[in-house]
CSV table of C-alpha atoms and ligand atoms in Angstrom, one decimal:
chain,number,residue,atom,x,y,z
A,1,MET,CA,197.5,177.9,75.4
A,2,GLU,CA,199.1,177.0,72.1
A,3,ASN,CA,197.3,178.7,69.2
A,4,THR,CA,197.1,176.1,66.5
A,5,GLU,CA,195.1,178.4,64.3
A,6,LYS,CA,198.2,180.4,63.5
A,7,LYS,CA,200.3,177.6,62.4
A,8,GLN,CA,200.9,177.3,58.6
A,9,VAL,CA,199.5,174.3,56.8
A,10,VAL,CA,201.8,171.7,55.3
A,11,PHE,CA,200.4,169.1,52.8
A,12,SER,CA,202.1,166.3,51.0
A,13,ALA,CA,201.4,162.9,49.6
A,14,ILE,CA,203.2,159.8,48.4
A,15,GLN,CA,202.0,157.0,46.1
A,16,PRO,CA,201.7,153.4,47.4
A,17,SER,CA,203.2,152.3,44.1
A,18,GLY,CA,205.8,150.0,45.7
A,19,THR,CA,208.2,149.9,48.6
A,20,ILE,CA,209.2,153.3,49.8
A,21,THR,CA,212.8,154.2,48.8
A,22,LEU,CA,215.7,156.1,50.3
A,23,GLY,CA,215.0,158.7,47.6
A,24,ASN,CA,211.4,159.2,48.9
A,25,TYR,CA,212.7,159.4,52.4
A,26,LEU,CA,215.6,161.9,51.9
A,27,GLY,CA,213.6,163.9,49.3
A,28,ALA,CA,210.3,164.2,51.1
A,29,VAL,CA,209.3,162.0,54.0
A,30,ARG,CA,212.2,163.1,56.3
A,31,ASN,CA,210.9,166.7,56.0
A,32,TRP,CA,207.3,165.6,56.7
A,33,VAL,CA,208.6,164.3,60.0
A,34,SER,CA,210.6,167.3,61.0
A,35,MET,CA,207.8,169.8,60.0
A,36,GLN,CA,205.4,168.2,62.4
A,37,GLU,CA,206.4,170.4,65.4
A,38,GLU,CA,206.1,173.8,63.7
A,39,TYR,CA,203.2,173.3,61.2
A,40,ASN,CA,199.7,171.9,60.9
A,41,CYS,CA,200.7,168.8,58.9
A,42,ILE,CA,198.4,166.9,56.6
A,43,TYR,CA,199.7,163.9,54.7
A,44,ALA,CA,198.1,161.4,52.3
A,45,LEU,CA,198.7,158.1,50.6
A,46,ALA,CA,198.0,159.1,47.0
A,47,ASP,CA,196.4,155.8,46.0
A,48,LEU,CA,194.1,157.5,43.4
A,49,HIS,CA,197.2,158.6,41.6
A,50,THR,CA,198.7,155.1,41.7
A,51,ILE,CA,196.2,153.5,39.3
A,52,THR,CA,197.5,155.8,36.5
A,53,VAL,CA,199.9,152.8,36.1
A,54,ARG,CA,198.2,149.4,36.1
A,55,GLN,CA,198.2,147.7,39.5
A,56,GLU,CA,197.6,144.0,40.4
A,57,PRO,CA,194.7,144.3,43.0
A,58,ALA,CA,196.0,141.9,45.7
A,59,GLN,CA,199.5,143.4,45.5
A,60,PHE,CA,198.1,147.0,45.4
A,61,ARG,CA,196.1,146.3,48.6
A,62,ARG,CA,199.2,145.1,50.3
A,63,ASN,CA,201.3,148.0,49.1
A,64,ILE,CA,198.8,150.5,50.5
A,65,LEU,CA,199.0,149.1,54.0
A,66,ASP,CA,202.7,148.6,53.8
A,67,ALA,CA,203.3,152.2,52.6
A,68,TYR,CA,201.0,153.5,55.4
A,69,ALA,CA,203.0,151.5,58.0
A,70,SER,CA,206.3,152.5,56.5
A,71,ILE,CA,205.5,156.2,56.5
A,72,MET,CA,204.4,156.1,60.1
A,73,ALA,CA,207.5,154.2,61.0
A,74,CYS,CA,209.5,157.1,59.6
A,75,GLY,CA,208.1,159.1,62.5
A,76,ILE,CA,204.7,160.5,61.5
A,77,ASP,CA,202.9,160.9,64.8
A,78,PRO,CA,199.1,160.4,64.5
A,79,GLU,CA,198.7,162.7,67.5
A,80,LYS,CA,200.4,165.6,65.7
A,81,SER,CA,199.6,165.0,62.1
A,82,ILE,CA,196.7,163.9,59.9
A,83,PHE,CA,197.8,161.0,57.7
A,84,PHE,CA,194.9,159.8,55.6
A,85,ILE,CA,194.2,157.7,52.5
A,86,GLN,CA,193.2,159.7,49.5
A,87,SER,CA,190.7,157.3,48.0
A,88,HIS,CA,188.8,157.3,51.3
A,89,VAL,CA,188.1,161.0,51.1
A,90,HIS,CA,185.8,161.7,48.2
A,91,THR,CA,186.4,165.4,48.0
A,92,HIS,CA,189.7,164.7,46.2
A,93,ALA,CA,188.2,163.0,43.2
A,94,GLU,CA,185.5,165.6,43.1
A,95,ILE,CA,187.7,168.7,43.1
A,96,ALA,CA,190.0,167.0,40.6
A,97,TRP,CA,187.2,166.9,38.0
A,98,ILE,CA,186.4,170.6,38.6
A,99,LEU,CA,190.1,171.6,38.3
A,100,ASN,CA,190.4,169.6,35.1
A,101,CYS,CA,188.1,172.1,33.6
A,102,TYR,CA,190.5,174.9,34.6
A,103,THR,CA,193.7,173.3,33.5
A,104,GLN,CA,194.8,173.5,29.9
A,105,PHE,CA,195.7,170.7,27.6
A,106,GLY,CA,198.9,172.6,26.7
A,107,GLU,CA,200.0,172.9,30.3
A,108,LEU,CA,199.5,169.2,31.0
A,109,SER,CA,201.3,168.3,27.8
A,110,ARG,CA,204.5,170.0,29.1
A,111,MET,CA,204.7,167.9,32.3
A,112,THR,CA,208.0,166.0,32.2
A,113,GLN,CA,206.6,163.3,34.5
A,114,PHE,CA,203.8,162.7,31.9
A,115,LYS,CA,206.4,162.4,29.1
A,116,ASP,CA,208.6,160.1,31.1
A,117,LYS,CA,205.7,157.8,32.3
A,118,SER,CA,204.2,157.7,28.8
A,119,ALA,CA,207.5,156.6,27.4
A,120,LYS,CA,207.8,153.9,30.1
A,121,HIS,CA,204.2,152.7,29.8
A,122,ALA,CA,203.6,153.2,26.1
A,123,ASP,CA,200.8,150.5,26.1
A,124,ASN,CA,198.7,152.4,28.7
A,125,ILE,CA,198.9,156.2,28.2
A,126,ASN,CA,195.5,156.7,29.9
A,127,ALA,CA,193.6,160.0,30.5
A,128,GLY,CA,194.4,159.7,34.3
A,129,LEU,CA,198.1,159.8,33.6
A,130,PHE,CA,197.6,162.9,31.6
A,131,THR,CA,195.4,164.7,34.2
A,132,TYR,CA,197.4,163.5,37.2
A,133,PRO,CA,198.5,167.1,38.0
A,134,SER,CA,194.9,168.3,38.4
A,135,LEU,CA,194.3,165.7,41.1
A,136,MET,CA,197.5,166.6,42.8
A,137,ALA,CA,196.6,170.3,42.6
A,138,GLY,CA,193.2,169.4,44.2
A,139,ASP,CA,195.0,167.5,47.0
A,140,ILE,CA,197.0,170.6,47.8
A,141,LEU,CA,194.4,173.3,47.3
A,142,LEU,CA,191.7,171.6,49.3
A,143,TYR,CA,193.6,172.2,52.5
A,144,GLN,CA,194.6,175.9,51.9
A,145,THR,CA,198.2,174.7,52.1
A,146,ASP,CA,201.2,177.0,52.7
A,147,LYS,CA,204.0,174.6,52.1
A,148,VAL,CA,204.4,171.3,50.2
A,149,PRO,CA,207.5,169.2,51.1
A,150,VAL,CA,208.5,167.2,48.0
A,151,GLY,CA,211.5,166.1,46.1
A,152,ALA,CA,212.8,168.2,43.1
A,153,ASP,CA,210.9,166.1,40.5
A,154,GLN,CA,207.6,167.5,41.8
A,155,LYS,CA,208.5,171.2,41.4
A,156,GLN,CA,206.8,171.4,38.0
A,157,HIS,CA,203.6,170.0,39.3
A,158,ILE,CA,203.6,172.5,42.2
A,159,GLU,CA,204.1,175.4,39.7
A,160,LEU,CA,201.2,174.1,37.7
A,161,THR,CA,199.1,173.9,41.0
A,162,CYS,CA,199.9,177.6,41.6
A,163,ASP,CA,199.0,178.6,38.1
A,164,VAL,CA,195.6,176.8,38.3
A,165,ALA,CA,194.9,178.3,41.7
A,166,ARG,CA,195.7,181.8,40.5
A,167,ARG,CA,193.5,181.3,37.4
A,168,PHE,CA,190.6,180.2,39.6
A,169,ASN,CA,191.1,183.0,42.0
A,170,GLY,CA,191.3,185.5,39.1
A,171,LEU,CA,187.9,184.3,38.0
A,172,TYR,CA,186.1,184.0,41.3
A,173,GLY,CA,188.0,185.8,44.1
A,174,GLU,CA,190.4,184.5,46.8
A,175,VAL,CA,189.2,180.9,47.0
A,176,PHE,CA,192.6,179.1,47.2
A,177,LYS,CA,195.8,179.9,49.2
A,178,ILE,CA,198.8,179.9,46.8
A,179,PRO,CA,201.2,177.2,48.1
A,180,GLU,CA,204.9,176.9,47.7
A,181,GLY,CA,207.1,173.9,47.3
A,182,PHE,CA,209.5,173.0,50.1
A,183,ILE,CA,212.4,171.2,48.6
A,184,PRO,CA,215.4,170.1,50.7
A,185,GLN,CA,218.9,171.5,50.1
A,186,ASN,CA,220.4,168.0,50.2
A,187,GLY,CA,218.7,164.9,49.0
A,188,ALA,CA,216.1,166.5,46.7
A,189,ARG,CA,217.1,164.2,43.9
A,190,VAL,CA,218.6,160.9,44.8
A,191,MET,CA,219.8,159.0,41.7
A,192,SER,CA,219.8,155.3,40.9
A,193,LEU,CA,222.9,153.5,42.3
A,194,GLN,CA,223.2,151.6,39.0
A,195,ASN,CA,222.4,154.4,36.6
A,196,PRO,CA,223.1,157.7,38.3
A,197,LEU,CA,221.6,159.7,35.4
A,198,ASN,CA,218.2,158.3,36.4
A,199,LYS,CA,216.2,159.1,39.5
A,200,MET,CA,216.0,156.4,42.2
A,201,SER,CA,212.4,155.2,41.8
A,202,LYS,CA,210.1,152.8,43.5
A,203,SER,CA,209.1,151.2,40.3
A,204,ASP,CA,212.7,150.7,38.9
A,205,GLU,CA,213.2,147.2,37.5
A,206,ASN,CA,216.9,147.2,38.5
A,207,VAL,CA,216.6,146.3,42.2
A,208,ASN,CA,220.2,147.1,42.8
A,209,GLY,CA,219.8,150.7,41.8
A,210,CYS,CA,217.3,151.4,44.5
A,211,VAL,CA,217.6,151.2,48.3
A,212,HIS,CA,214.3,150.4,50.0
A,213,LEU,CA,213.5,151.7,53.5
A,214,LEU,CA,212.9,148.1,54.6
A,215,ASP,CA,215.9,146.5,53.1
A,216,PRO,CA,217.9,144.5,55.7
A,217,PRO,CA,221.4,145.9,56.5
A,218,GLU,CA,223.3,143.3,54.5
A,219,VAL,CA,221.2,144.1,51.4
A,220,ILE,CA,221.8,147.8,51.8
A,221,MET,CA,225.5,147.2,52.1
A,222,LYS,CA,225.6,145.0,49.0
A,223,LYS,CA,223.8,147.7,47.0
A,224,PHE,CA,226.2,150.4,48.0
A,225,ARG,CA,229.2,148.1,47.4
A,226,ARG,CA,227.9,147.5,43.9
A,227,ALA,CA,227.1,151.2,43.2
A,228,VAL,CA,228.4,152.5,39.9
A,229,THR,CA,231.3,155.0,40.3
A,230,ASP,CA,234.1,155.9,37.8
A,231,SER,CA,237.8,155.3,37.2
A,232,ASP,CA,239.0,158.5,38.8
A,233,ALA,CA,239.4,156.8,42.2
A,234,CYS,CA,239.0,160.1,44.1
A,235,VAL,CA,236.1,161.1,46.3
A,236,ARG,CA,235.3,164.6,45.0
A,237,PHE,CA,232.2,166.3,43.8
A,238,ALA,CA,232.7,167.3,40.2
A,239,GLU,CA,231.0,167.4,36.9
A,240,GLY,CA,230.8,164.1,35.1
A,241,LYS,CA,231.3,162.1,38.3
A,242,ASP,CA,227.5,161.3,38.6
A,243,GLY,CA,227.9,158.1,40.6
A,244,VAL,CA,230.3,159.5,43.1
A,245,ASN,CA,228.3,162.8,43.3
A,246,ASN,CA,225.2,160.8,44.1
A,247,LEU,CA,226.9,158.8,46.9
A,248,MET,CA,228.3,162.0,48.3
A,249,THR,CA,224.9,163.5,48.3
A,250,ILE,CA,223.4,160.6,50.1
A,251,TYR,CA,226.2,160.5,52.7
A,252,GLY,CA,225.8,164.3,53.2
A,253,ALA,CA,222.1,164.1,53.5
A,254,VAL,CA,222.3,161.4,56.2
A,255,THR,CA,225.3,162.7,58.2
A,256,GLY,CA,224.8,166.5,57.7
A,257,LYS,CA,228.3,166.8,56.4
A,258,THR,CA,229.2,169.2,53.5
A,259,MET,CA,230.7,168.0,50.3
A,260,GLU,CA,234.0,169.6,51.4
A,261,GLN,CA,234.0,167.8,54.7
A,262,ILE,CA,233.3,164.5,52.8
A,263,GLU,CA,236.2,165.1,50.4
A,264,ASN,CA,238.5,165.8,53.3
A,265,GLU,CA,237.3,162.7,55.2
A,266,PHE,CA,238.1,160.4,52.3
A,267,ALA,CA,241.2,162.2,50.9
A,268,GLY,CA,243.7,159.5,49.9
A,269,LYS,CA,241.2,156.7,50.5
A,270,GLY,CA,239.6,154.5,47.7
A,271,TYR,CA,236.0,154.0,46.7
A,272,GLY,CA,235.8,150.8,48.7
A,273,ASP,CA,236.2,152.6,52.1
A,274,PHE,CA,233.9,155.4,50.9
A,275,LYS,CA,231.1,153.0,49.8
A,276,THR,CA,231.3,151.1,53.1
A,277,ALA,CA,231.0,154.4,55.0
A,278,VAL,CA,227.9,155.4,53.0
A,279,GLY,CA,226.4,152.0,53.4
A,280,GLU,CA,226.9,152.1,57.2
A,281,ALA,CA,225.5,155.6,57.6
A,282,VAL,CA,222.4,154.6,55.6
A,283,ILE,CA,222.0,151.4,57.6
A,284,GLU,CA,222.0,153.3,60.9
A,285,GLU,CA,219.6,155.9,59.6
A,286,LEU,CA,217.1,153.2,58.5
A,287,ARG,CA,217.5,150.7,61.3
A,288,PRO,CA,214.9,152.3,63.7
A,289,ILE,CA,212.5,152.8,60.8
A,290,ARG,CA,212.6,149.1,59.9
A,291,GLU,CA,212.2,148.1,63.6
A,292,ARG,CA,209.1,150.3,64.0
A,293,TYR,CA,207.7,149.1,60.7
A,294,GLU,CA,208.0,145.4,61.9
A,295,ARG,CA,205.9,146.3,65.0
A,296,LEU,CA,203.3,148.5,63.2
A,297,ILE,CA,202.6,146.1,60.3
A,298,LYS,CA,201.5,143.4,62.8
A,299,ASP,CA,198.9,145.7,64.3
A,300,LYS,CA,196.4,146.1,61.5
A,301,ALA,CA,193.7,147.3,63.9
A,302,TYR,CA,195.9,150.1,65.2
A,303,LEU,CA,196.7,151.2,61.6
A,304,ALA,CA,193.0,151.1,60.6
A,305,ASP,CA,192.2,153.2,63.6
A,306,CYS,CA,194.8,155.8,62.6
A,307,TYR,CA,193.6,156.1,59.0
A,308,HIS,CA,189.9,156.1,59.8
A,309,LYS,CA,190.4,158.9,62.3
A,310,ALA,CA,192.5,160.9,59.8
A,311,ASP,CA,190.2,160.2,56.9
A,312,GLU,CA,187.3,161.7,58.9
A,313,ILE,CA,189.2,164.9,59.8
A,314,ALA,CA,190.5,165.3,56.2
A,315,LEU,CA,187.0,165.0,54.9
A,316,LYS,CA,185.8,167.7,57.3
A,317,ILE,CA,188.6,170.2,56.4
A,318,SER,CA,188.5,169.6,52.6
A,319,SER,CA,184.7,169.8,52.4
A,320,ARG,CA,184.9,173.4,53.4
A,321,THR,CA,187.0,174.3,50.4
A,322,LEU,CA,185.1,172.1,48.1
A,323,ALA,CA,181.7,173.7,49.1
A,324,LYS,CA,183.2,177.2,48.5
A,325,VAL,CA,184.6,176.1,45.1
A,326,LYS,CA,181.2,174.7,44.0
A,327,LYS,CA,179.3,177.8,45.1
A,328,LYS,CA,181.7,180.0,43.2
A,329,VAL,CA,181.4,178.0,40.0
A,330,GLY,CA,177.6,178.4,40.2
A,331,TYR,CA,176.4,175.0,41.5
A,332,ILE,CA,173.4,174.9,43.8
A,333,VAL,CA,174.9,173.7,47.1
B,1,ATP,P1,207.0,156.0,41.1
B,1,ATP,O1,208.3,155.2,40.9
B,1,ATP,O2,205.8,155.2,41.3
B,1,ATP,O3,206.9,157.1,40.2
B,1,ATP,P2,208.4,157.5,43.1
B,1,ATP,O4,209.4,156.7,43.8
B,1,ATP,O5,208.9,158.5,42.0
B,1,ATP,O6,207.2,156.6,42.6
B,1,ATP,P3,206.4,159.2,44.4
B,1,ATP,O7,205.4,158.6,45.2
B,1,ATP,O8,206.0,159.7,43.0
B,1,ATP,O9,207.7,158.3,44.3
B,1,ATP,O10,207.0,160.4,45.2
B,1,ATP,C1,206.9,160.6,46.6
B,1,ATP,C2,207.8,161.7,47.1
B,1,ATP,O11,209.2,161.3,47.0
B,1,ATP,C3,207.7,163.0,46.2
B,1,ATP,O12,207.8,164.1,47.0
B,1,ATP,C4,209.0,162.9,45.3
B,1,ATP,O13,209.4,164.2,44.9
B,1,ATP,C5,210.0,162.2,46.2
B,1,ATP,N1,211.0,161.5,45.5
B,1,ATP,C6,210.7,160.4,44.7
B,1,ATP,N2,211.9,160.0,44.2
B,1,ATP,C7,212.9,160.7,44.7
B,1,ATP,C8,214.3,160.7,44.5
B,1,ATP,N3,214.9,159.8,43.8
B,1,ATP,N4,215.0,161.7,45.2
B,1,ATP,C9,214.4,162.6,46.0
B,1,ATP,N5,213.0,162.6,46.2
B,1,ATP,C10,212.3,161.7,45.5
B,2,LTN,N1,202.6,163.4,42.6
B,2,LTN,C1,203.3,163.1,43.8
B,2,LTN,C2,202.4,162.5,44.9
B,2,LTN,C3,201.4,163.4,45.3
B,2,LTN,C4,201.6,164.7,45.9
B,2,LTN,C5,200.3,165.2,46.1
B,2,LTN,C6,202.7,165.3,46.5
B,2,LTN,C7,200.1,163.3,45.0
B,2,LTN,N2,199.4,164.4,45.5
B,2,LTN,C8,200.1,166.5,46.7
B,2,LTN,C9,202.5,166.6,47.1
B,2,LTN,C10,201.3,167.1,47.2
B,2,LTN,C11,204.5,162.4,43.6
B,2,LTN,O1,205.3,162.4,44.4
B,2,LTN,N3,204.6,161.8,42.5
């Protein structure tokens, strides 16, 4: 009989802050799918995190279900993994408060995501945006997680999670497992197709910079054809060629080819051929996801059944850690 007890725990989450992007997929979700065989995987829609930026309620509600269906369409199997909705599992908000009291103002002030998002939403620099990493630390630590598959932008938050966990363990004994980030070799930081110095982001205003998982093939091709490159007219990976480097990274992540193989493949060819090849590779990668999404989003009852079951299991597992934490702190439990 398979011994599931021995499998390591994987935890990760994604915000339903808009349509899932190619960056989210290559940086994180693709690994979520491939890790399902070898690990005990627990994934969440981080909808508590999402309200750190103001959301319009009706649109937010649609985004949550859409993101749930999209992630499942990427290949998350509810028979193998637990995929729940963060706001349905109260232990998350609760541990976040406790961890806030073990996280320093100075630590949170150094988070680059906080600095970036404060600059972007200068009219709404709320306390939640600032303490966002404590909630994320709680998400991870509640499940005694070994590995956290994320894109490179989340590395700093994971380091903070480890610091907070060590601090807590130092005070009270071995309460939390110390997790490690799992960041892909290729695709950890997909850049905007329009401004390759910026990360491709769900909430980017420039729609042409961002490829969404559910974009139809002709839209994907148009976005790649319009991608910013340079005047060098040579497909090679080099400093200062941010646009071409980004396209090569995407092509490599999707096809498994190395940068050298890609340079050889397009030697003597122009950017037009190259962009078309990248567009076609991405279209083929995303086609089955879009088809599965179309089927899933029509079946709201099935989706609800999946998340209700997952919410319940997540509550059960996370309650064990939360009870331990509360006892250690001194609460009467
Ligand atoms: P938002 O625009 O609302 O900040 P986002 O697109 O940055 O959202 P998140 O929900 O914050 O996405 O991130 C989900 C996962 O996708 C994380 O693991 C993150 O590291 C990864 N990720 C996000 N953007 C990229 C990117 N451009 N390249 C690679 N990975 C990414
Ligand atoms: N902050 C993450 C989303 C997130 C997360 C997590 C990722 C919330 N909780 C726990 C990994 C583990 C982001 O991608 N912006």
